[in-house]
Structures are given as C-alpha cells and as structure tokens.
JSON list of C-alpha atoms in Angstrom, two decimals:
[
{"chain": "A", "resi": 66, "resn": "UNK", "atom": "CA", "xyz": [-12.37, 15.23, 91.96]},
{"chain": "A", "resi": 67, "resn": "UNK", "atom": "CA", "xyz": [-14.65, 15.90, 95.05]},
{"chain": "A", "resi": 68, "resn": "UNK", "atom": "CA", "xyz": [-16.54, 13.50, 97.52]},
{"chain": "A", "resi": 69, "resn": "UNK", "atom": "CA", "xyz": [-19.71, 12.72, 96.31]},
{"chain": "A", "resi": 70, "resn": "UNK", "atom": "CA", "xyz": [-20.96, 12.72, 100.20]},
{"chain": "A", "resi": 71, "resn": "UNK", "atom": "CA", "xyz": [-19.07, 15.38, 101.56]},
{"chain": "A", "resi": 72, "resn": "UNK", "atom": "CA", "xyz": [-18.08, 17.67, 98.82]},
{"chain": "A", "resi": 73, "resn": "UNK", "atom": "CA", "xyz": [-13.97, 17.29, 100.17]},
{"chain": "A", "resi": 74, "resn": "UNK", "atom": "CA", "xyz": [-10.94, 16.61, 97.71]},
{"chain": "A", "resi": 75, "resn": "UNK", "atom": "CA", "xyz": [-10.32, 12.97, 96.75]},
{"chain": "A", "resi": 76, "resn": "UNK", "atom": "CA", "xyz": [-7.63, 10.93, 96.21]},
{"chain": "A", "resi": 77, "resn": "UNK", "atom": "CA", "xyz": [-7.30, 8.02, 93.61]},
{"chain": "A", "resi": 78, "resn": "UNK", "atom": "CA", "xyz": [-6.37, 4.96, 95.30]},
{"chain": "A", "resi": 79, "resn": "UNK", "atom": "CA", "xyz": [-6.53, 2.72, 92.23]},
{"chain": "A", "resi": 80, "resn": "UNK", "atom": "CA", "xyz": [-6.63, 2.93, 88.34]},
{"chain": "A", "resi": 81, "resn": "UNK", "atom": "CA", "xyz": [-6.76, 0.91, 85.20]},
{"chain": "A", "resi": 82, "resn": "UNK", "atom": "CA", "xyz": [-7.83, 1.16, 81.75]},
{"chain": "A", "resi": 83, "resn": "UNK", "atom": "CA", "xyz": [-11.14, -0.33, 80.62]},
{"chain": "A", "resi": 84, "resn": "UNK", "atom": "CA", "xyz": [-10.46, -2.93, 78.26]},
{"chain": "A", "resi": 85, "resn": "UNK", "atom": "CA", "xyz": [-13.72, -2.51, 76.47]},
{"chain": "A", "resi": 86, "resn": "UNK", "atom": "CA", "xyz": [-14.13, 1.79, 75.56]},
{"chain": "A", "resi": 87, "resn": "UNK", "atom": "CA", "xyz": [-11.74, 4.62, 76.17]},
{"chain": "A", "resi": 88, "resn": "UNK", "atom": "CA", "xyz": [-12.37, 4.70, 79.54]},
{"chain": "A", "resi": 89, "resn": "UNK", "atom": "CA", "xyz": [-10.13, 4.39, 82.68]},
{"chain": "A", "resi": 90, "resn": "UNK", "atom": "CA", "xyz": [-12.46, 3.26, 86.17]},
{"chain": "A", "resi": 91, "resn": "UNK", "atom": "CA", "xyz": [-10.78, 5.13, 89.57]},
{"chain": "A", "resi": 92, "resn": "UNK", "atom": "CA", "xyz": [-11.30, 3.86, 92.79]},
{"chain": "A", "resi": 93, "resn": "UNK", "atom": "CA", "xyz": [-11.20, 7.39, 95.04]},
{"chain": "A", "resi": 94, "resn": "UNK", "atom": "CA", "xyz": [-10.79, 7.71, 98.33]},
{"chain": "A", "resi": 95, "resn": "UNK", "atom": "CA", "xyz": [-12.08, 11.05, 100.56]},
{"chain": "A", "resi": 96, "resn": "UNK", "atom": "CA", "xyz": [-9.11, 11.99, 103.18]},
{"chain": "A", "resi": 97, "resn": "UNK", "atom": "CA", "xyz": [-11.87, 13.95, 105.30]},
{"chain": "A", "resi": 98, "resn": "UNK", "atom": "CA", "xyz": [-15.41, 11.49, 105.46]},
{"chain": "A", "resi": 99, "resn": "UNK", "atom": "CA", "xyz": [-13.08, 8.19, 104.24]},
{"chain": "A", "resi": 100, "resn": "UNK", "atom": "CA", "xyz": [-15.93, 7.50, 101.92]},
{"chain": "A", "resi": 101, "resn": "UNK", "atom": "CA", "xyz": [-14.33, 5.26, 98.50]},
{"chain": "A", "resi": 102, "resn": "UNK", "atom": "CA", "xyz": [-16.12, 5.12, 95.10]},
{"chain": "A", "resi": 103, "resn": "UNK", "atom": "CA", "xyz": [-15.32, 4.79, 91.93]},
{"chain": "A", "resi": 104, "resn": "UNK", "atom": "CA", "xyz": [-15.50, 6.79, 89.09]},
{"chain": "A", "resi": 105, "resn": "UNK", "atom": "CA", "xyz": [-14.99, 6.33, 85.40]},
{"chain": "A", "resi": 106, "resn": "UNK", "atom": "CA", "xyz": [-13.03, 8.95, 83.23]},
{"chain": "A", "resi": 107, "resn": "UNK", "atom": "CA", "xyz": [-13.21, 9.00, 79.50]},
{"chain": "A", "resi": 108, "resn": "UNK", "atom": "CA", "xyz": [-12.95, 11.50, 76.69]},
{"chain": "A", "resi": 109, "resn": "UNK", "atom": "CA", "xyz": [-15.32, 14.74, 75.73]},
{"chain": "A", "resi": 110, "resn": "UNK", "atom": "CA", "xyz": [-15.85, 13.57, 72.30]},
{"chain": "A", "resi": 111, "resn": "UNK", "atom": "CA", "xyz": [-18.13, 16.49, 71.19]},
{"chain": "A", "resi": 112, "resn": "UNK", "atom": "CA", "xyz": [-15.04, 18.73, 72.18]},
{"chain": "A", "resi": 113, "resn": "UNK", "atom": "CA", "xyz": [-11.97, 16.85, 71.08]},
{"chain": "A", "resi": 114, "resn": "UNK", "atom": "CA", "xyz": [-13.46, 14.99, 67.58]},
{"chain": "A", "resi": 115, "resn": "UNK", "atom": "CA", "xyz": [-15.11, 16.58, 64.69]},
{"chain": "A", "resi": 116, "resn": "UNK", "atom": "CA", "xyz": [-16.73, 15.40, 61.94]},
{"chain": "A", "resi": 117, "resn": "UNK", "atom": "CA", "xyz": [-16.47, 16.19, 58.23]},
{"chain": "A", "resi": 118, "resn": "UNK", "atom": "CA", "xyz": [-19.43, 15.34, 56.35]},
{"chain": "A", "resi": 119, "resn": "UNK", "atom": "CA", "xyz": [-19.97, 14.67, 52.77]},
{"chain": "A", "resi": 120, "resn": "UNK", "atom": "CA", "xyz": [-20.63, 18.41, 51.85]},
{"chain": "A", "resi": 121, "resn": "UNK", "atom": "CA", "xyz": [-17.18, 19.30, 53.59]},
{"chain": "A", "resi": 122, "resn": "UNK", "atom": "CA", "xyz": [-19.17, 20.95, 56.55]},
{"chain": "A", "resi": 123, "resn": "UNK", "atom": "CA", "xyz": [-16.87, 20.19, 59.62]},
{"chain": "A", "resi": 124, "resn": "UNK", "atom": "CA", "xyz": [-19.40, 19.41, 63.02]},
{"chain": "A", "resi": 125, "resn": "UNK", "atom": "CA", "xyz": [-18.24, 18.53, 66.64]},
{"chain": "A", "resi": 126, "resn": "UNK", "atom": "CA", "xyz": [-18.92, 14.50, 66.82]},
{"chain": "A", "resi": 127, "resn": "UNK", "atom": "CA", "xyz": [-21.68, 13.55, 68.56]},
{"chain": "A", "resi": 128, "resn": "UNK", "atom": "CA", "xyz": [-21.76, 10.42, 70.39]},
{"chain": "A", "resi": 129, "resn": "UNK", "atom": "CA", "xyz": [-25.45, 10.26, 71.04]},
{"chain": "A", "resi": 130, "resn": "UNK", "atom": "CA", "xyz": [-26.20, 10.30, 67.57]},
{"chain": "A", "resi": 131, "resn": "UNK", "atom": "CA", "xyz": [-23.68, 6.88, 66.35]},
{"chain": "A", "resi": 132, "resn": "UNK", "atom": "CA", "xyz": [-25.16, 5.49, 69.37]},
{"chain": "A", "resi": 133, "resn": "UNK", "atom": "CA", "xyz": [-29.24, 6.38, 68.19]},
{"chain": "A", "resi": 134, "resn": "UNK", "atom": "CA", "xyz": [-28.22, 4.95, 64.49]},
{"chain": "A", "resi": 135, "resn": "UNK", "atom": "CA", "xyz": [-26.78, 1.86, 66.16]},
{"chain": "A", "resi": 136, "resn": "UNK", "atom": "CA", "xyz": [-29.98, 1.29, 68.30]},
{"chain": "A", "resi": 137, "resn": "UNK", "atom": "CA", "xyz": [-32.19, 2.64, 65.57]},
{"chain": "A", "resi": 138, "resn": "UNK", "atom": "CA", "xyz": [-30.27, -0.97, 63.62]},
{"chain": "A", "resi": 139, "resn": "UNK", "atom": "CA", "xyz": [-30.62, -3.18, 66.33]},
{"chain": "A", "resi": 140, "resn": "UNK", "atom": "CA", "xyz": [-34.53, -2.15, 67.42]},
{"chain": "A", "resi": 141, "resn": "UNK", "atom": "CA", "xyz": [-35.45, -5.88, 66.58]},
{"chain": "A", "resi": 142, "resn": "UNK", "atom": "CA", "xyz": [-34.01, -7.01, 69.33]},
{"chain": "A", "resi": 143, "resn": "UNK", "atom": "CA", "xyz": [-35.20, -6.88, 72.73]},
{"chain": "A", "resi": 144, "resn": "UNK", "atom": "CA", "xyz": [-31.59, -6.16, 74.29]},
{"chain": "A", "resi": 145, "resn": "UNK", "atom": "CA", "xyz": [-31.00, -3.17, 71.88]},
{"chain": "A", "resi": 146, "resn": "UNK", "atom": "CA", "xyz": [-30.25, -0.91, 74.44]},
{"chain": "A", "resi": 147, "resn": "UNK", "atom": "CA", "xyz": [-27.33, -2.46, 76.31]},
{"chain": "A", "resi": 148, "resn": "UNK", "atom": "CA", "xyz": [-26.39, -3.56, 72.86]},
{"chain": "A", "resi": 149, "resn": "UNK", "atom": "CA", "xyz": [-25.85, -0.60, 71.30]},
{"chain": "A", "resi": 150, "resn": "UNK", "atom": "CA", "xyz": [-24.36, 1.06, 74.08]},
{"chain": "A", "resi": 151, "resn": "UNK", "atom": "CA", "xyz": [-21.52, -1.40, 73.99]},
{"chain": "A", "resi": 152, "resn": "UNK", "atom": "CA", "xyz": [-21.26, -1.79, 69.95]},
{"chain": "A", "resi": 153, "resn": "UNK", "atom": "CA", "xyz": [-21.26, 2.25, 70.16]},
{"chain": "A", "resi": 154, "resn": "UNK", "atom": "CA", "xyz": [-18.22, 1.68, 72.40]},
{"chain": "A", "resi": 155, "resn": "UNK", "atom": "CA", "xyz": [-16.31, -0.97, 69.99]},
{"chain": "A", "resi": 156, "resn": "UNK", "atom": "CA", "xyz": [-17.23, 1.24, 66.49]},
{"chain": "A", "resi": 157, "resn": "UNK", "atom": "CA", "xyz": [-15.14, 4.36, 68.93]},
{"chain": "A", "resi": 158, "resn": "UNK", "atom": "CA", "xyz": [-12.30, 1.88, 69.56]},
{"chain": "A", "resi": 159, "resn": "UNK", "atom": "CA", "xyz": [-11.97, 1.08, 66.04]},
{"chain": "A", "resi": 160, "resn": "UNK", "atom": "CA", "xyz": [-11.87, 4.98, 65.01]},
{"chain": "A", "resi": 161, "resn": "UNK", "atom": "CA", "xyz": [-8.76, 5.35, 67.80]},
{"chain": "A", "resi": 162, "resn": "UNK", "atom": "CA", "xyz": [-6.29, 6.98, 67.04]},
{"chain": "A", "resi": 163, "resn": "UNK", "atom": "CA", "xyz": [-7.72, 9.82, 65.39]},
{"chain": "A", "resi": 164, "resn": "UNK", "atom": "CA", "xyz": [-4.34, 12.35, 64.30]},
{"chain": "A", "resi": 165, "resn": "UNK", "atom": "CA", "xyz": [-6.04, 14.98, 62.96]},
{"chain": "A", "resi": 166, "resn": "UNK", "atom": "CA", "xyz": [-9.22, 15.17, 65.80]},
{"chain": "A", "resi": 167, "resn": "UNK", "atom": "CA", "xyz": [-11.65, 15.25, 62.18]},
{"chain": "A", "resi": 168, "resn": "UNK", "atom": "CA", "xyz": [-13.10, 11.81, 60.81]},
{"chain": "A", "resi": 169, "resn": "UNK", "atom": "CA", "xyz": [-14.86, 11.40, 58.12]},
{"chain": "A", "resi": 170, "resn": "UNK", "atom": "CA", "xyz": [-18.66, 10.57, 58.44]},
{"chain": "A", "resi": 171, "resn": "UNK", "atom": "CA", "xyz": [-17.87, 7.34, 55.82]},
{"chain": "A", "resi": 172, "resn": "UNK", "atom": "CA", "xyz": [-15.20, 6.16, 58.24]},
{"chain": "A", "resi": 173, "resn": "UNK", "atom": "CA", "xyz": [-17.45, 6.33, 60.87]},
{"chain": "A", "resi": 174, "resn": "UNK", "atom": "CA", "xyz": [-20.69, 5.16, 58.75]},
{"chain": "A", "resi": 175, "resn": "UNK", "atom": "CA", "xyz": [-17.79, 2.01, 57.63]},
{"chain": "A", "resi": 176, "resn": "UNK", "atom": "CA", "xyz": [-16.52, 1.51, 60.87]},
{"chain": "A", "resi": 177, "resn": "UNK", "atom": "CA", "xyz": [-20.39, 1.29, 62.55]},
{"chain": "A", "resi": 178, "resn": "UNK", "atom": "CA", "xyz": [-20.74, -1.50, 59.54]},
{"chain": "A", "resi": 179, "resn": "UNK", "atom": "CA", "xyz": [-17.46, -3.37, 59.99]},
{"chain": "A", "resi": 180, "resn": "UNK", "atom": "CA", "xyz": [-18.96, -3.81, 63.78]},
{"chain": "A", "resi": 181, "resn": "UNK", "atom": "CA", "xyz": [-22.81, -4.58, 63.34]},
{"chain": "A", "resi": 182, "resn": "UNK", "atom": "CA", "xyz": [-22.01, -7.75, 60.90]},
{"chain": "A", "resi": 183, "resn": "UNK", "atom": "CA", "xyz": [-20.28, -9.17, 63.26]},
{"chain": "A", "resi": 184, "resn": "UNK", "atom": "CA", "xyz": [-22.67, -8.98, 66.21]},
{"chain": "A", "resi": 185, "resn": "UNK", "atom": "CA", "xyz": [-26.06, -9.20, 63.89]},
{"chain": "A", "resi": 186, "resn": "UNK", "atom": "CA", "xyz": [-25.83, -9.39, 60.13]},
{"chain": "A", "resi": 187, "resn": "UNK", "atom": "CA", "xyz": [-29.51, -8.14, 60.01]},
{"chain": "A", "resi": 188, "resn": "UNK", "atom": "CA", "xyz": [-29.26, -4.97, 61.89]},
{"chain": "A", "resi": 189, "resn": "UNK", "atom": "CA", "xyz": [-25.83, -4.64, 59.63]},
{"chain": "A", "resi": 190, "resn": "UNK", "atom": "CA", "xyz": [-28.27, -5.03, 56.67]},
{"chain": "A", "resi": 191, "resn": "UNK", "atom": "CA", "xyz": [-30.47, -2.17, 57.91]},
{"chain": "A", "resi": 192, "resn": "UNK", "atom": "CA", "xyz": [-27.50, 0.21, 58.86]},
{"chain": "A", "resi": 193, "resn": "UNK", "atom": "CA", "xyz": [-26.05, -0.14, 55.23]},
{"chain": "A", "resi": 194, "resn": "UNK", "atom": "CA", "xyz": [-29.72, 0.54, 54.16]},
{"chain": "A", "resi": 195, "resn": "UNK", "atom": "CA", "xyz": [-30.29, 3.61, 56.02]},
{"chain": "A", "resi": 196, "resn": "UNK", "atom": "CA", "xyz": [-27.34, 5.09, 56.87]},
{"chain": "A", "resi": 197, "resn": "UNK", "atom": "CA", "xyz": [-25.42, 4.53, 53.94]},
{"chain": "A", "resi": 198, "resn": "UNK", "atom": "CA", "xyz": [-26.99, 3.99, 50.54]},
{"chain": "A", "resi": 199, "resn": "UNK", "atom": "CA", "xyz": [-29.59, 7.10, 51.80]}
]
C-alpha cells in the first residue's frame, strides 16, 4: 500500500484480525514522510462470492444489497444505520466458510433471520415478511 500523504510505499507495523467482520485493521508506517495510519483490509465479496438464486441464475453477491434489506428491517429504529451495518457484518460471519464461493439466496435470506431475532424480533418479523414469504 502507498502513503496516503506522500504517495511512497508503506510498511505494516502492526496487524490483527477484527473480531467482529472479516476484516484485519493495519497500522502502516511510510519509510519516506514517517506518516502512520491505519488501514482495514477485508474481502471483495462481489468478486470472490456468488449467489444462486431460486431460478438457478448464479449472480456475483452483493453486499450493499443484504445490507439495504437489513436496514430496509430495522427502519423503525432511529440507529438503523450503524445497526445494520454491523448485523450486515455478523449475517457475513455466519455464511464463513463458504467452499464452493456460491451460496444460496435462502442461506443467506436464513442466515439474515437467524441474526435479526436476536437483535430485534420486530424487524426479524418484517424481514421474514418481505424477504422471505414474497
């Protein structure tokens, strides 16, 4: 990785795995300004995963789009943002390890489920209602 401030080759200085995501946060260190930041690594999803809906048509996996259906279930409450961004996270951990790169949209639609009743039964409710019964 570059410098942000300088544009010169970094080194990393320090590493660890997120414990909540697949992420791992890198503390980098420029050998030619000295500048140290951090940056936070994780997986292309739309590149590595794909998605096999219903109909058998395979589609790269798009994050944004778990993450919009989990907001879309939460919009009751005034922290659905942050929320969904980090119940987006968990419903990813829970499809990890993925052998084959395809899941299935029910083990996603399942997995989203399994992770909204236990944060908010109610915006489980309305997943179930309009994700998965539609």
């Amino acid at each position: 990785m570059v410098c942000i401030y300088c544009g010169s080759k970094t080194k990393t200085v320090n590493s660890r795995k997120r414990t909540k995501g697949l992420q791992t946060w890198r503390r980098r260190e420029c050998g030619t300004c000295g500048a140290v930041f951090t940056s936070i690594e994780q997986v292309d999803t739309e590149q590595s995963l794909r998605v096999q809906k219903e109909s058998g048509i395979i589609e790269p996996f798009l994050y944004e789009k778990l993450f919009l259906d989990v907001h879309d279930s939460l919009s009751h409450r005034k922290t659905a943002q942050t929320d969904a961004k980090s119940l987006s996270a968990t419903v990813m951990m829970k499809l990890f390890p993925c052998k084959s790169g395809v899941l299935k949209t029910s083990e996603i639609k399942y997995a989203a489920i399994e992770v909204l009743k236990r944060f908010d039964k109610s915006a489980a409710t309305y997943y179930r209602a309009h994700y998965i019964n539609a």
